[in-house]
Amino acid sequence: VRVDELGEFGLLQRLLPQLPQSDAVLVPPGDDAAVLAIAGSVVASTDVLVDGVHLRRDWFSGVDVGIKAAAVNMADVAAMGASPVALLVALVLPADMEVTWVDDFVEGLRQATAPVGCSVVGGDLSSGSVLTVAVTALGALDGPPVLRSGARPGDVVAVCGRLGWAAAGLAVLQRGFRSPRVLVDAQRRPDPPYAAGPAAARAGATAMVDVSDGLLADLGHLARSSGVQVRVDATRVAVDEPVAAMGQAFGVDPMVWVLTGGEDHALAATLRPDAQVPPDWRVIGEVTAGEGVAVVGAEVEGTGGFEHFSRS
Amino acid sequence: VRVDELGEFGLLQRLLPQLPQSDAVLVPPGDDAAVLAIAGSVVASTDVLVDGVHLRRDWFSGVDVGIKAAAVNMADVAAMGASPVALLVALVLPADMEVTWVDDFVEGLRQATAPVGCSVVGGDLSSGSVLTVAVTALGALDGPPVLRSGARPGDVVAVCGRLGWAAAGLAVLQRGFRSPRVLVDAQRRPDPPYAAGPAAARAGATAMVDVSDGLLADLGHLARSSGVQVRVDATRVAVDEPVAAMGQAFGVDPMVWVLTGGEDHALAATLRPDAQVPPDWRVIGEVTAGEGVAVVGAEVEGTGGFEHFSRS
C-alpha cells in the first residue's frame, strides 16, 4: 500500500496508537495541539533530516530514520542538562512510498524514545517529492541550563559516549559495505548517552555540547562561546576496538574519525577541577586561557591543523 | 548572493539578530537548544509547508511564507485556549535561492510573531531541492485546555475571525490575478485572532478548533470528537463584502468559500448557552444530539451534502 492510497488521516489513524504517551502528556496527539506538564523550564531544539543530504534511503531503513531523527534532537536537549519529554515530528513523504516504510519509521521513533520516557506528541504529514523529517524535541530542566559559554581556565574536559563509530560506519557505507554491523548501526541508529547530560549538570558541569559536527569542531564552538582554549590530550582519547580495526582495514588513522567525526552524538563537557566526574564520563583534557582547540600528546595525521582550530 | 555561498553558519549569523526575544526566553538561539520559562502547561503543535503543495513560490514572497508558516502554527496553539510563546523553524532551502528571500522569510516570521509576543527560539537550516518549512509552536496555558471533545447539546456555536477570505484569494490567484489585494493577502498572510482563543477559554468554551480545513470540515471534527451534531444557521454566517463581491465577479456562491474554505485560521468554539460570548465572536449555530454538521436556514449551492457531513 502506498502512502497516497491511505491518505494523511488514514496514516495518522494507523500510526498514533503505536506511540505510547507518558504521564507528562496531558492532551495526546489528535487535537489542534498537544498539552504537556513540564516541570521547571522548557528546553527546545529542532533539526531537519533531508533524503540525499543527511541520509540515503538505500542506506537507511524506516526504522533507522526514525531512530536517527529522534536521537539527534534528544541529544541537543540532553546537552543542556535536561531530560527529553516530547517530540513533534513533521514528515514529508513522496506519494509512492510504502506505508510499511512509515510503520517502520514510527517503530524507530518508538525504539528511540520509549527507553527515555519521551513521547511523540505531535506531528504533521505532507506529500512532497523529497523525504524530509523535521523533529522538535522538548525537555524538562530542573536546574540552570548548562551552556556552551561557561568553561573557565582550570576546568577539566570530559566526554561521554562513542567517538568515531558513526564516522567509521559512514566510511564503511561509502565503500559499499554493510558490515561490520556495529559500526554501520552506529551511523544509522545513534544511541546518545541522554542521561549523562543531566548527570553532568548535577555534577556542576560548567559548559556542555552535543558532539554532532565532530569532537574538535564542537569543542571549538564551546571554546569560542566561553572565550577559552580547550586542550585535548590525544593520549587520553580512547580509540575503541571496532574503530581501530576498521582504520587498519581501510588504511586510515582512526584517531581522525574519533577527533573529527560527528553523528555519534556523544556529549562533551567541562567541569571544575575539583568536581566529581560522573560515571561513564572520561577526562580527556583541560581548559586554559587562549582560544580554539589544541590537540596535544600525539601527532595525528590530518589533524595537525587543529591547533587554534576554529571551524564553524 | 545565493544561500549556498553564505552557508548555514553565515545565514544564521545574519538572521538571528533580526529576531527579538521575549522575557520568556531564558536561553536564546545559539546553544544546543533554547530554554524557556513557560507558566502553566505547555501547548505544542507542528505543521509543515512544502513548495508546490501548500504554497507556490511564484505566488508567495519570502515574507508571505514566513507569515503563513508562523500563523498556521500559532493558530493551533490559540485553539487550545493558549498564548503562543515560541516558534522553532526548520527550513530546507534549494542552494540557488537568494539570501534576500531568506531575509524576507525571517521578516515575515518577525511580523507574525512580534505583535503576539512570541519569539523564534530555534531553527535548523538545510539545503534540499524543495523549499520546505516545518514550524513548531509552543504556547502557555494557565487553565485547562479547550479540547475538541467538550461540546454538549444545548451549547451555542460561535466563530471569530475571517471566513472565506483565503479561499476567495486562492480563487483569485488560480485565475491568474493578483488583486483584490485584500483577498490575496488573506491567502498569503493569514492573520488569525490569536487572543480570541484564550478569551474563549476564559468565557468557558466547551470545545474549540482552528478553522484550517474549512468551517464545516473543522466543525465536523469537533462534532465527531464530542459525539454531537453541530447545526450551523447559514442566515447567521456573514459573507464579508470583499468575499461577496468576488463571488459575484466569478459567478460563485460566496457562501461556499465561507463554509468550506480553509486557511483563514478563524477559531470556532462551543459555549454553554448562558455563557457570555466574548467580544468579536459571532454565534452561528447550536449543538444538538446527533452527529455530523447540518447547515440550516439556507440552501447553499454545493454544500447541500453537508447534512451529516463527515469529511475527515
XYZ file of C-alpha atoms in Angstrom:
624
model
C 0.000 0.000 0.000
C 1.353 3.403 -0.958
C 1.016 6.362 1.372
C -1.123 8.293 -1.112
C -3.646 5.454 -1.133
C -4.083 5.665 2.631
C -4.095 9.473 2.910
C -2.980 11.642 5.805
C -5.909 10.812 8.045
C -5.614 7.088 7.434
C -1.888 7.183 8.094
C -2.332 9.055 11.369
C -5.087 6.669 12.478
C -2.705 3.816 11.797
C 0.328 5.341 13.453
C -0.869 7.115 16.580
C -1.808 4.007 18.576
C 1.774 2.775 18.170
C 3.145 5.681 20.173
C 2.921 5.381 23.954
C 2.288 8.571 25.932
C 3.948 9.351 29.245
C 2.288 10.890 32.299
C 3.663 14.275 31.215
C 1.257 14.271 28.267
C -1.982 15.937 29.373
C -3.508 16.042 25.860
C -2.168 13.444 23.410
C -1.987 13.839 19.623
C -5.326 14.284 17.877
C -6.449 17.732 18.945
C -5.221 21.041 17.483
C -2.138 20.782 19.704
C -0.735 18.580 22.435
C -0.576 19.747 26.045
C 2.305 18.836 28.342
C 3.103 19.198 32.013
C 6.790 20.138 32.102
C 8.356 20.759 35.493
C 10.947 23.512 35.580
C 11.989 25.285 32.429
C 11.362 24.018 28.920
C 14.238 23.103 26.609
C 13.507 23.084 22.868
C 15.534 22.204 19.801
C 14.764 21.363 16.200
C 16.692 19.534 13.477
C 15.757 18.538 9.977
C 16.954 15.496 8.004
C 16.668 15.542 4.219
C 16.995 12.498 1.958
C 20.168 12.856 -0.075
C 21.671 15.356 2.365
C 21.630 13.791 5.838
C 20.622 10.270 4.918
C 20.142 7.965 1.973
C 17.083 5.782 1.667
C 19.170 2.985 0.218
C 21.355 3.011 3.330
C 18.723 3.879 5.930
C 15.595 1.858 6.644
C 12.476 3.481 8.037
C 13.477 2.273 11.499
C 16.924 3.835 11.041
C 15.485 7.209 10.012
C 13.067 7.203 12.941
C 15.818 6.430 15.427
C 18.219 8.964 13.939
C 15.656 11.778 13.736
C 14.706 11.254 17.380
C 18.269 10.832 18.626
C 19.834 13.918 17.068
C 17.185 16.100 18.701
C 17.067 14.410 22.095
C 20.863 14.723 22.263
C 20.584 18.502 21.907
C 18.171 18.565 24.835
C 20.485 16.389 26.942
C 23.416 18.698 26.159
C 21.645 21.477 28.093
C 21.435 19.170 31.122
C 17.772 18.400 30.513
C 15.690 15.253 30.065
C 13.761 14.750 26.803
C 9.993 14.778 27.387
C 8.324 15.058 23.993
C 8.916 15.071 20.252
C 6.935 16.683 17.453
C 7.570 15.201 14.029
C 6.876 16.740 10.619
C 7.245 14.169 7.858
C 7.258 14.900 4.131
C 6.695 11.740 2.104
C 6.892 11.027 -1.627
C 3.463 9.730 -2.657
C 4.840 6.403 -3.871
C 6.421 5.409 -0.562
C 5.119 2.271 1.041
C 3.040 2.561 4.160
C 5.246 -0.129 5.677
C 8.160 2.341 5.487
C 6.138 4.766 7.589
C 5.269 1.983 10.028
C 8.991 1.288 10.328
C 9.744 4.977 10.816
C 7.256 5.174 13.675
C 8.742 1.992 15.146
C 12.137 3.720 15.029
C 10.736 6.739 16.840
C 9.275 4.401 19.436
C 12.526 2.481 19.903
C 14.485 5.684 20.425
C 12.015 7.479 22.686
C 10.389 4.792 24.847
C 13.516 3.909 26.880
C 13.992 7.613 27.618
C 10.370 8.150 28.681
C 9.931 10.636 25.851
C 6.581 10.752 23.974
C 5.797 11.632 20.367
C 3.030 14.157 20.989
C 2.530 15.817 17.651
C 3.132 15.544 14.019
C 2.236 16.611 10.566
C 2.293 14.616 7.358
C 2.612 16.056 3.890
C 3.242 14.738 0.464
C 6.341 16.068 -1.267
C 8.950 14.845 -3.704
C 11.798 14.573 -1.174
C 11.628 12.567 2.049
C 12.167 15.135 4.802
C 11.911 14.725 8.559
C 11.827 17.742 10.871
C 11.776 16.916 14.566
C 11.404 19.240 17.524
C 12.441 17.863 20.902
C 11.190 19.321 24.179
C 12.863 18.664 27.505
C 12.442 19.416 31.173
C 15.182 21.172 33.097
C 15.018 21.342 36.883
C 18.123 23.444 37.414
C 20.092 26.068 35.490
C 20.918 25.135 31.891
C 24.475 24.115 31.024
C 25.505 26.498 28.260
C 28.419 26.405 25.848
C 29.766 29.579 27.357
C 30.597 28.604 30.928
C 34.024 26.932 30.590
C 36.813 28.562 32.615
C 40.591 28.049 32.667
C 41.429 25.218 35.031
C 38.336 23.180 34.154
C 38.748 19.611 33.015
C 37.283 18.466 29.691
C 35.341 15.204 29.679
C 33.342 13.197 27.175
C 30.627 10.563 27.441
C 29.503 8.335 24.613
C 31.010 6.948 21.468
C 33.514 8.832 19.329
C 34.399 7.892 15.772
C 31.968 4.990 15.470
C 29.456 6.759 13.219
C 32.228 8.201 11.049
C 33.787 4.763 10.653
C 30.337 3.410 9.820
C 29.876 6.078 7.180
C 33.245 5.131 5.672
C 32.048 1.529 5.540
C 28.803 2.504 3.778
C 30.600 4.821 1.361
C 32.858 1.957 0.305
C 29.780 -0.124 -0.472
C 29.928 -2.441 2.539
C 27.177 -3.190 5.034
C 29.349 -4.580 7.822
C 30.744 -4.546 10.478
C 27.184 -4.068 11.605
C 28.196 -2.434 14.877
C 29.766 0.495 13.002
C 27.060 0.775 10.346
C 24.414 0.780 13.071
C 26.335 3.499 14.921
C 25.898 5.677 11.819
C 22.283 4.707 11.174
C 20.999 4.376 14.725
C 22.859 6.751 17.035
C 22.454 5.968 20.733
C 23.488 9.105 22.623
C 24.043 8.905 26.386
C 20.999 11.021 27.235
C 21.117 10.519 30.997
C 24.729 11.683 31.032
C 23.600 15.238 30.294
C 21.552 15.749 33.461
C 24.234 13.788 35.380
C 26.920 16.221 34.245
C 24.657 19.148 35.141
C 24.194 17.761 38.646
C 27.968 17.321 38.920
C 28.358 21.033 38.217
C 29.382 20.972 34.562
C 30.374 24.498 33.561
C 29.730 24.004 29.821
C 28.426 21.220 27.602
C 27.870 20.433 23.910
C 26.446 17.634 21.841
C 29.149 16.198 19.542
C 27.344 16.384 16.204
C 29.957 18.041 13.967
C 32.977 16.210 15.420
C 34.730 16.398 18.781
C 37.210 19.100 17.793
C 34.631 21.159 15.925
C 32.143 21.071 18.776
C 34.788 21.754 21.398
C 35.707 24.671 19.127
C 32.157 26.017 19.481
C 32.437 25.625 23.245
C 35.865 27.325 23.327
C 34.661 30.257 21.255
C 31.480 30.715 23.292
C 33.457 30.543 26.539
C 36.440 32.629 25.406
C 38.921 29.922 26.372
C 41.223 27.350 24.823
C 40.351 23.673 25.045
C 43.383 21.373 25.115
C 42.653 17.771 24.199
C 45.251 15.216 25.326
C 45.139 12.692 22.497
C 46.771 10.062 24.706
C 43.646 10.144 26.900
C 41.194 9.806 23.995
C 40.388 6.137 23.551
C 40.052 4.632 20.113
C 37.518 1.872 20.580
C 38.393 -1.511 19.131
C 35.920 -1.640 16.189
C 37.008 1.841 15.113
C 40.696 0.923 15.392
C 40.182 -2.286 13.427
C 38.339 -0.507 10.640
C 41.044 2.165 10.461
C 43.619 -0.557 9.985
C 41.482 -2.261 7.328
C 40.987 0.958 5.375
C 44.484 2.357 5.986
C 43.036 5.366 7.826
C 44.312 6.766 11.116
C 41.228 6.022 13.269
C 42.047 8.984 15.507
C 40.834 11.176 12.624
C 37.377 9.592 12.918
C 37.478 9.942 16.698
C 38.500 13.607 16.692
C 36.633 14.905 13.638
C 33.739 12.503 13.021
C 30.294 13.668 14.030
C 26.947 11.918 14.305
C 27.654 9.744 17.334
C 26.107 12.483 19.472
C 28.424 11.930 22.374
C 28.382 14.694 24.976
C 31.407 16.818 25.819
C 31.520 18.926 28.961
C 33.836 20.960 31.139
C 33.847 20.673 34.908
C 35.681 22.408 37.743
C 38.874 20.503 38.560
C 37.526 19.506 41.988
C 34.209 18.245 40.589
C 33.402 14.582 40.806
C 33.304 13.421 37.203
C 30.120 11.355 36.809
C 30.206 7.663 35.875
C 30.865 6.882 32.205
C 32.494 10.267 31.589
C 36.211 10.231 30.646
C 38.524 13.184 31.231
C 40.371 13.964 28.004
C 41.846 17.400 28.528
C 41.748 20.754 30.175
C 40.677 24.332 29.661
C 43.288 27.103 29.526
C 43.378 30.766 28.680
C 43.524 31.365 24.948
C 41.283 30.390 22.105
C 40.441 27.467 19.875
C 41.204 23.808 20.366
C 44.690 22.353 20.699
C 45.422 18.652 20.359
C 48.428 17.668 22.442
C 50.160 14.418 23.278
C 50.152 12.902 19.825
C 50.740 13.815 16.241
C 47.548 12.844 14.484
C 47.652 12.570 10.741
C 45.195 15.009 9.214
C 44.532 16.908 12.411
C 47.807 18.799 12.761
C 45.991 21.914 11.655
C 43.625 21.812 14.589
C 45.911 23.945 16.754
C 43.693 27.005 17.157
C 41.076 25.125 15.250
C 38.146 27.363 14.536
C 35.862 25.526 12.170
C 32.338 26.766 12.495
C 24.097 36.264 -3.002
C 22.878 32.663 -3.047
C 22.305 30.770 0.181
C 24.979 28.196 -0.650
C 27.554 30.964 -0.912
C 26.810 32.157 2.605
C 26.481 28.728 4.227
C 24.411 27.683 7.213
C 26.570 29.420 9.794
C 26.699 32.652 7.826
C 22.954 32.603 7.286
C 22.247 32.053 10.974
C 24.654 34.844 11.948
C 22.784 37.122 9.585
C 19.285 36.105 10.645
C 19.354 35.659 14.401
C 19.824 39.336 15.329
C 16.608 40.141 13.423
C 14.516 38.075 15.813
C 13.587 39.747 19.104
C 13.393 37.529 22.187
C 10.754 37.898 24.882
C 11.310 37.684 28.640
C 10.132 34.058 28.484
C 13.333 33.131 26.626
C 15.974 32.175 29.193
C 18.499 30.892 26.614
C 18.131 32.340 23.113
C 19.093 30.586 19.863
C 22.768 29.750 19.514
C 23.326 26.995 22.056
C 22.395 23.306 21.586
C 18.805 24.184 22.491
C 16.759 27.133 23.666
C 15.428 27.345 27.209
C 12.035 28.852 28.012
C 10.117 29.793 31.127
C 6.545 28.732 30.417
C 3.975 29.284 33.139
C 1.316 26.594 33.425
C 1.193 23.764 30.952
C 2.950 23.690 27.597
C 0.986 23.548 24.352
C 2.830 22.257 21.281
C 1.902 21.847 17.636
C 3.802 21.365 14.396
C 2.920 21.977 10.746
C 4.944 21.696 7.584
C 4.583 23.731 4.388
C 6.023 22.311 1.165
C 6.578 24.313 -2.018
C 4.164 23.078 -4.660
C 1.836 21.526 -2.076
C 0.915 24.246 0.441
C 2.365 27.246 -1.320
C 3.853 28.353 -4.615
C 6.987 30.444 -4.709
C 5.632 32.411 -7.655
C 2.598 33.390 -5.569
C 4.230 33.670 -2.163
C 7.102 36.003 -1.311
C 9.546 35.186 1.465
C 7.594 37.495 3.760
C 4.365 35.662 2.867
C 5.853 32.258 3.620
C 7.250 33.471 6.939
C 3.904 34.913 8.000
C 1.933 31.869 6.865
C 4.269 29.338 8.491
C 4.079 31.190 11.802
C 0.334 31.834 11.651
C -0.835 28.302 10.915
C 1.027 27.022 13.946
C 0.195 29.818 16.364
C -3.482 29.374 15.456
C -3.320 25.731 16.595
C -1.939 26.890 19.930
C -4.661 29.537 20.287
C -7.319 26.924 19.530
C -6.400 25.152 22.780
C -7.009 28.385 24.686
C -3.285 29.108 24.995
C -0.992 32.015 24.110
C 1.867 31.403 21.654
C 5.261 31.819 23.335
C 7.886 30.435 20.970
C 8.471 29.031 17.498
C 11.120 26.644 16.230
C 11.657 26.745 12.481
C 13.272 24.123 10.254
C 13.934 25.493 6.774
C 15.028 23.442 3.760
C 16.363 25.694 1.007
C 17.369 24.990 -2.579
C 21.023 26.025 -2.899
C 20.287 28.592 -5.587
C 17.816 30.622 -3.541
C 18.751 34.192 -2.868
C 19.753 35.176 0.633
C 17.351 38.106 0.325
C 14.495 35.581 0.136
C 15.610 34.198 3.490
C 15.847 37.713 4.902
C 12.265 38.248 3.772
C 11.174 34.945 5.296
C 12.640 35.948 8.640
C 10.981 39.344 8.343
C 7.680 37.507 7.811
C 8.277 35.423 10.925
C 9.016 38.640 12.819
C 5.890 40.394 11.545
C 3.675 37.490 12.548
C 5.223 36.784 15.943
C 6.252 40.160 17.383
C 2.706 41.538 17.879
C 1.825 38.335 19.727
C 4.892 38.429 21.975
C 6.038 35.128 20.512
C 9.785 34.535 19.944
C 11.594 32.464 17.317
C 13.887 30.496 19.623
C 15.300 27.788 17.440
C 15.860 26.676 13.961
C 17.710 24.487 11.585
C 18.751 25.172 8.028
C 19.439 22.569 5.394
C 19.965 22.516 1.691
C 17.482 20.468 -0.300
C 15.822 20.575 -3.681
C 12.353 21.572 -2.428
C 11.642 24.611 -0.270
C 10.138 23.188 2.922
C 9.251 24.946 6.161
C 8.429 22.990 9.305
C 7.402 25.089 12.275
C 6.696 24.022 15.837
C 4.756 26.465 18.002
C 4.848 26.355 21.785
C 2.288 28.090 23.959
C 1.488 28.724 27.593
C -1.808 27.624 29.067
C -2.823 28.836 32.525
C -6.064 26.889 32.781
C -7.480 23.658 31.433
C -7.101 23.156 27.674
C -10.155 23.589 25.444
C -10.422 20.302 23.551
C -12.453 19.334 20.500
C -14.359 16.835 22.565
C -16.207 19.008 25.085
C -19.239 20.243 23.120
C -22.625 19.286 24.613
C -26.184 19.552 23.319
C -27.554 22.996 24.111
C -24.209 24.756 23.574
C -24.045 27.656 21.152
C -21.571 27.589 18.271
C -19.523 30.738 17.672
C -16.730 31.825 15.368
C -14.087 34.531 15.499
C -12.013 35.665 12.557
C -12.384 35.699 8.818
C -14.225 33.037 6.843
C -13.896 32.578 3.111
C -11.335 35.303 2.531
C -8.354 32.991 1.979
C -10.406 30.706 -0.273
C -11.561 33.693 -2.352
C -7.920 34.836 -2.506
C -6.839 31.422 -3.728
C -9.526 31.563 -6.439
C -8.124 34.943 -7.475
C -4.574 33.591 -7.666
C -5.671 30.452 -9.515
C -7.302 32.599 -12.181
C -4.015 34.436 -12.660
C -4.952 37.683 -10.904
C -3.074 39.455 -8.124
C -5.913 41.609 -6.837
C -8.057 42.462 -4.931
C -5.052 42.618 -2.658
C -7.129 42.212 0.494
C -8.214 38.722 -0.587
C -4.853 37.662 -1.997
C -3.180 38.792 1.230
C -5.735 36.836 3.255
C -4.492 33.714 1.452
C -0.803 34.588 1.641
C -0.660 36.252 5.045
C -3.281 34.770 7.368
C -3.988 36.856 10.464
C -5.743 34.561 12.933
C -7.428 36.078 16.004
C -4.906 34.606 18.464
C -6.170 36.427 21.556
C -9.688 35.148 20.881
C -8.560 31.623 21.858
C -7.661 32.424 25.470
C -10.667 34.781 25.627
C -12.993 31.940 24.665
C -11.307 29.675 27.207
C -11.879 32.271 29.946
C -15.512 32.555 28.846
C -15.886 28.826 29.461
C -15.713 27.494 25.900
C -16.566 23.794 25.992
C -14.764 22.937 22.725
C -12.680 24.798 20.157
C -10.968 24.217 16.805
C -8.814 26.165 14.410
C -10.582 26.516 11.034
C -7.855 25.251 8.722
C -9.738 22.737 6.548
C -12.932 24.798 6.226
C -15.652 25.721 8.708
C -17.871 22.699 8.049
C -14.961 20.262 7.947
C -13.462 21.516 11.201
C -16.845 21.672 12.928
C -17.188 18.095 11.700
C -14.007 17.169 13.588
C -15.405 18.877 16.683
C -18.789 17.129 16.310
C -17.180 13.716 15.915
C -14.813 14.211 18.875
C -17.678 15.441 21.047
C -20.281 12.915 19.890
C -22.779 15.642 18.985
C -24.332 17.324 15.986
C -23.356 20.888 15.132
C -26.127 22.868 13.428
C -24.934 25.937 11.530
C -27.577 28.562 10.793
C -26.460 29.907 7.429
C -28.539 33.057 7.924
C -26.237 33.955 10.831
C -22.995 33.360 8.938
C -21.865 36.668 7.469
C -20.413 36.849 3.990
C -17.968 39.730 4.193
C -18.148 42.312 1.431
C -14.892 41.508 -0.438
C -15.821 37.819 -0.475
C -19.349 38.570 -1.702
C -18.040 40.872 -4.430
C -15.553 38.315 -5.674
C -18.202 35.614 -5.704
C -20.337 37.826 -7.899
C -17.404 38.571 -10.206
C -16.517 34.891 -10.592
C -20.092 33.603 -10.628
C -19.509 31.549 -7.486
C -21.811 31.362 -4.465
C -19.522 33.016 -1.891
C -21.138 31.006 0.899
C -19.251 28.011 -0.475
C -15.959 29.772 0.288
C -17.242 30.809 3.707
C -18.421 27.342 4.701
C -15.778 25.153 3.060
C -12.693 27.326 2.540
C -9.803 26.815 4.918
C -6.614 28.737 5.546
C -8.086 31.818 7.218
C -7.465 30.142 10.565
C -10.527 31.560 12.210
C -11.453 29.933 15.508
C -14.712 28.079 16.083
C -15.911 27.235 19.571
C -18.881 25.997 21.509
C -20.055 27.630 24.729
C -22.774 26.922 27.259
C -25.954 28.801 26.310
C -25.664 31.046 29.390
C -22.002 31.914 28.727
C -21.092 35.475 27.858
C -19.826 35.236 24.293
C -16.545 37.191 24.186
C -16.128 40.301 22.002
C -15.562 39.651 18.281
C -17.130 36.189 18.456
C -20.368 35.668 16.475
C -22.905 32.989 17.330
C -23.720 30.980 14.200
C -25.482 27.911 15.441
C -26.110 25.380 18.141
C -25.140 21.931 19.317
C -27.719 19.166 19.387
C -27.783 15.448 19.944
C -26.803 13.512 16.860
C -23.756 13.511 14.673
C -22.080 15.473 11.906
C -22.740 19.013 10.764
C -26.057 20.291 9.476
C -26.410 23.566 7.610
C -29.861 25.046 8.169
C -31.578 28.271 7.192
C -30.396 28.430 3.616
C -29.883 26.253 0.613
C -26.274 26.709 -0.303
C -25.169 25.573 -3.715
C -22.520 22.910 -3.409
C -22.975 22.354 0.291
C -26.317 20.547 0.285
C -24.461 17.352 1.007
C -23.157 18.645 4.289
C -26.097 17.273 6.243
C -24.310 14.696 8.379
C -21.121 15.892 6.825
C -18.242 13.745 7.906
C -15.244 14.743 5.845
C -12.049 13.933 7.646
